[in-house]
XYZ file of N, CA and C in Angstrom:
306
model
N -11.176 11.665 17.175
C -11.911 10.429 16.977
C -12.816 10.635 15.588
N -12.638 9.446 14.519
C -12.944 9.632 13.100
C -12.242 10.060 12.141
N -11.271 10.269 12.590
C -10.298 10.710 11.755
C -9.701 9.324 11.230
N -9.505 9.401 9.785
C -8.786 8.154 9.283
C -7.875 8.869 8.783
N -6.159 9.150 9.213
C -5.448 9.942 8.512
C -4.029 8.767 8.153
N -2.996 9.179 7.819
C -1.946 8.298 7.041
C -1.671 7.008 8.022
N -1.446 8.009 9.356
C -0.915 6.608 10.525
C -1.857 5.474 10.834
N -3.308 6.044 10.538
C -4.240 5.194 10.870
C -4.508 4.019 9.702
N -4.037 4.720 8.710
C -4.602 3.717 7.517
C -3.286 2.929 7.273
N -1.691 3.210 7.351
C -0.718 2.298 7.645
C -1.080 0.955 8.646
N -1.722 1.423 9.753
C -1.915 0.454 10.973
C -2.680 -0.185 10.538
N -3.994 -0.036 9.803
C -5.044 -0.349 9.247
C -4.622 -1.891 7.786
N -3.748 -1.112 7.167
C -2.893 -2.341 6.040
C -2.422 -3.425 6.688
N -1.402 -3.045 7.582
C -0.549 -3.718 8.461
C -1.307 -4.820 8.953
N -2.366 -4.776 9.634
C -3.508 -5.688 10.324
C -3.860 -6.275 9.285
N -4.569 -5.941 7.954
C -4.855 -6.599 6.848
C -4.153 -7.707 6.609
N -3.173 -7.275 6.243
C -2.152 -7.865 5.400
C -1.509 -9.086 6.255
N -1.706 -9.116 7.615
C -1.608 -10.068 8.641
C -2.597 -10.917 8.719
N -3.827 -10.349 9.014
C -4.889 -10.971 9.007
C -5.248 -12.058 7.239
N -5.283 -11.230 6.307
C -5.011 -12.037 4.966
C -3.989 -13.240 5.254
N -2.964 -13.127 5.437
C -1.634 -13.905 5.625
C -2.245 -15.190 6.450
N -2.320 -15.093 7.336
C -3.129 -16.178 8.214
C -4.041 -16.733 7.938
N -5.184 -16.065 7.308
C -6.760 -16.964 6.444
C -6.216 -17.827 5.637
N -5.311 -17.201 4.660
C -4.682 -17.805 3.455
C -3.596 -18.566 3.688
N -2.858 -18.675 4.555
C -1.907 -19.613 4.995
C -2.609 -20.693 6.011
N -3.637 -20.545 6.713
C -4.065 -21.506 7.535
C -3.236 -21.648 8.947
N -2.470 -20.641 9.364
C -2.103 -20.812 10.671
C -1.697 -19.299 10.981
N -1.231 -19.105 12.236
C -1.020 -17.966 12.710
C 0.495 -17.906 13.149
N 1.432 -18.327 12.681
C 2.886 -18.573 13.017
C 3.495 -17.911 12.074
N 4.849 -17.078 12.814
C 5.710 -15.854 11.879
C 5.993 -16.456 10.213
N 6.502 -17.762 10.470
C 7.100 -18.405 9.310
C 5.711 -18.342 8.166
N 4.785 -18.638 8.515
C 3.544 -18.762 7.904
C 3.060 -17.895 7.063
N 3.035 -16.643 8.024
C 2.557 -15.660 7.325
C 3.566 -14.675 6.633
N 4.695 -14.846 7.083
C 5.985 -14.319 5.988
C 6.207 -15.165 4.898
N 5.792 -16.131 4.992
C 5.503 -17.019 3.443
C 4.833 -16.620 2.228
N 3.731 -16.663 3.218
C 2.446 -15.948 2.415
C 2.673 -14.783 2.030
N 2.979 -13.933 2.994
C 3.405 -12.140 2.307
C 4.428 -12.295 1.319
N 5.411 -12.705 1.641
C 6.743 -12.841 0.166
C 6.215 -13.481 -1.034
N 5.241 -14.189 -0.667
C 4.945 -14.965 -2.208
C 3.585 -14.658 -2.580
N 2.670 -13.635 -2.373
C 1.472 -13.212 -2.722
C 1.454 -12.153 -2.982
N 0.757 -11.005 -3.600
C 0.298 -9.720 -3.755
C -1.083 -9.904 -3.212
N -1.097 -8.992 -1.757
C -2.180 -8.530 -0.945
C -2.639 -7.310 -1.240
N -3.971 -7.515 -1.635
C -5.050 -6.329 -1.841
C -5.178 -5.844 -0.681
N -4.828 -4.292 -0.535
C -5.176 -3.400 0.734
C -5.988 -2.520 0.347
N -6.280 -1.328 1.025
C -6.705 0.213 0.732
C -5.619 1.246 -0.086
N -4.774 -0.004 -0.385
C -3.349 0.937 -1.043
C -3.884 1.178 -2.526
N -3.030 1.784 -3.546
C -3.377 2.340 -4.975
C -3.207 0.967 -5.696
N -2.555 -0.287 -5.003
C -2.268 -1.258 -5.890
C -2.062 -2.248 -4.714
N -2.102 -3.350 -5.026
C -1.877 -4.787 -4.040
C -0.322 -5.018 -3.562
N -0.319 -4.867 -2.414
C 1.001 -4.904 -1.457
C 1.629 -6.116 -2.051
N 3.244 -6.514 -2.564
C 4.456 -6.972 -2.703
C 4.857 -6.782 -2.098
N 5.968 -7.959 -1.386
C 7.257 -7.844 -0.655
C 8.169 -8.360 -1.602
N 9.456 -8.452 -1.434
C 10.840 -9.071 -1.962
C 11.024 -9.799 -1.021
N 11.726 -11.277 -1.236
C 12.521 -12.189 -0.336
C 13.206 -11.476 0.889
N 13.505 -10.712 0.619
C 14.269 -9.793 1.784
C 13.535 -8.928 2.549
N 12.162 -8.694 2.357
C 11.427 -7.784 3.047
C 10.573 -6.550 2.411
N 11.566 -6.096 1.391
C 11.308 -4.832 1.044
C 10.064 -4.731 -0.102
N 9.238 -3.454 0.212
C 8.208 -3.847 -0.598
C 8.580 -3.682 -2.131
N 7.590 -4.067 -2.948
C 7.855 -4.081 -4.345
C 6.855 -3.747 -5.383
N 7.043 -3.024 -6.363
C 6.575 -2.949 -7.400
C 5.219 -1.528 -6.709
N 6.012 -0.721 -5.795
C 5.131 0.315 -5.240
C 4.562 1.167 -6.586
N 3.812 2.169 -6.179
C 3.205 3.246 -7.252
C 3.027 4.385 -6.152
N 3.750 5.456 -6.604
C 3.603 7.004 -5.984
C 2.122 7.332 -6.987
N 1.389 8.233 -6.000
C 0.231 8.641 -6.733
C 0.362 10.102 -6.464
N 0.340 11.157 -6.919
C 0.301 12.384 -6.758
C -1.381 12.962 -7.020
N -2.010 13.654 -5.667
C -3.242 13.948 -6.134
C -3.354 15.576 -5.762
N -4.783 16.386 -6.368
C -5.054 17.408 -6.005
C -5.767 17.732 -5.511
N -6.223 18.934 -4.603
C -7.122 18.884 -3.518
C -8.285 20.155 -4.390
N -9.552 19.709 -4.155
C -10.368 20.636 -5.129
C -11.476 21.114 -3.716
N -11.811 22.444 -3.927
C -12.553 22.562 -2.467
C -14.273 22.334 -2.766
N -14.317 21.082 -2.768
C -15.789 20.765 -2.694
C -15.871 19.268 -1.936
N -16.986 19.039 -2.095
C -17.606 18.038 -1.144
C -17.207 16.509 -2.384
N -16.778 15.762 -1.454
C -16.403 14.417 -2.393
C -17.792 13.614 -2.904
N -18.068 12.812 -3.899
C -19.429 12.141 -4.030
C -19.759 11.323 -2.952
N -18.593 10.592 -2.020
C -18.924 9.993 -1.232
C -19.502 10.444 0.561
N -18.896 11.564 0.547
C -19.061 12.346 1.802
C -19.776 13.664 1.288
N -20.967 13.942 1.263
C -21.629 15.389 0.808
C -21.424 16.571 1.750
N -21.189 16.310 3.418
C -20.823 17.304 4.001
C -19.455 17.370 3.889
N -18.445 17.030 3.207
C -16.823 17.183 3.275
C -16.757 18.529 2.817
N -15.581 18.996 3.263
C -15.000 20.132 2.223
C -13.806 20.388 1.394
N -13.187 19.114 1.263
C -12.640 19.189 0.014
C -12.304 17.520 -0.573
N -12.088 17.838 -1.630
C -12.223 16.151 -2.337
C -10.866 16.042 -3.342
N -10.349 14.931 -2.914
C -8.905 14.806 -3.425
C -9.186 13.885 -4.689
N -8.240 14.116 -5.952
C -8.377 13.595 -7.221
C -7.008 13.368 -7.673
N -6.869 11.968 -8.118
C -5.396 11.456 -8.592
C -5.248 12.398 -9.741
N -4.003 13.287 -9.451
C -3.267 13.839 -10.808
C -2.699 13.208 -11.372
N -1.308 12.299 -10.905
C -0.684 11.405 -11.600
C -0.212 10.446 -10.920
N 0.181 8.896 -11.427
C 0.466 7.692 -10.784
C 1.515 7.437 -11.642
N 2.466 6.824 -10.514
C 3.689 6.190 -11.568
C 3.627 5.051 -12.086
N 4.678 4.587 -12.804
C 4.973 3.240 -13.197
C 4.895 2.440 -11.625
N 4.600 1.049 -11.993
C 5.534 0.189 -10.579
C 7.005 0.560 -10.456
N 7.265 0.449 -8.988
C 8.470 0.762 -9.026
C 8.962 -0.461 -8.315
N 10.244 -0.994 -8.901
C 10.582 -2.274 -8.490
C 11.720 -1.945 -7.091
N 11.907 -2.659 -6.311
C 12.563 -2.336 -5.089
C 13.843 -2.677 -5.092
N 14.740 -2.046 -4.370
C 16.032 -2.156 -4.330
C 16.462 -3.271 -4.176
N 17.694 -3.959 -5.139
C 17.896 -5.309 -4.969
C 19.578 -4.739 -4.406
N 19.728 -5.526 -2.776
C 20.909 -5.081 -2.215
C 21.978 -5.887 -2.990
N 22.040 -7.190 -3.617
C 22.964 -7.768 -4.330
C 23.402 -7.502 -5.950
N 22.544 -6.215 -6.188
C 22.975 -5.769 -7.453
C 23.598 -4.033 -7.089
N 23.967 -3.711 -5.747
C 24.239 -2.961 -5.185
C 25.876 -2.533 -5.497
N 26.430 -1.767 -6.269
C 28.070 -1.492 -6.652
C 28.101 -0.001 -6.031
N 29.056 -0.144 -5.037
C 29.933 1.269 -4.605
C 31.446 1.313 -5.608
């Protein structure tokens, strides 16, 4: 109870993406949600807005590497550790299956 870990964050972001797409598209149908999500970056709690390719892969993701300090973060003075961003990659383009050569 009260733990907001990676699985909870992914679930939260998934529902946030769906809710945003419904609100912006004006209807709660699969095609409307898909069309909005595939054509618009959606800002969530992720490091940068979520973008999808036409074929449904994540596009322009960034990887963030963090370091942990044994001190409380400013937003939670009772905490034991603080995460600090150490390095962030440039956006990574999605794999394009049409350009795959074996």
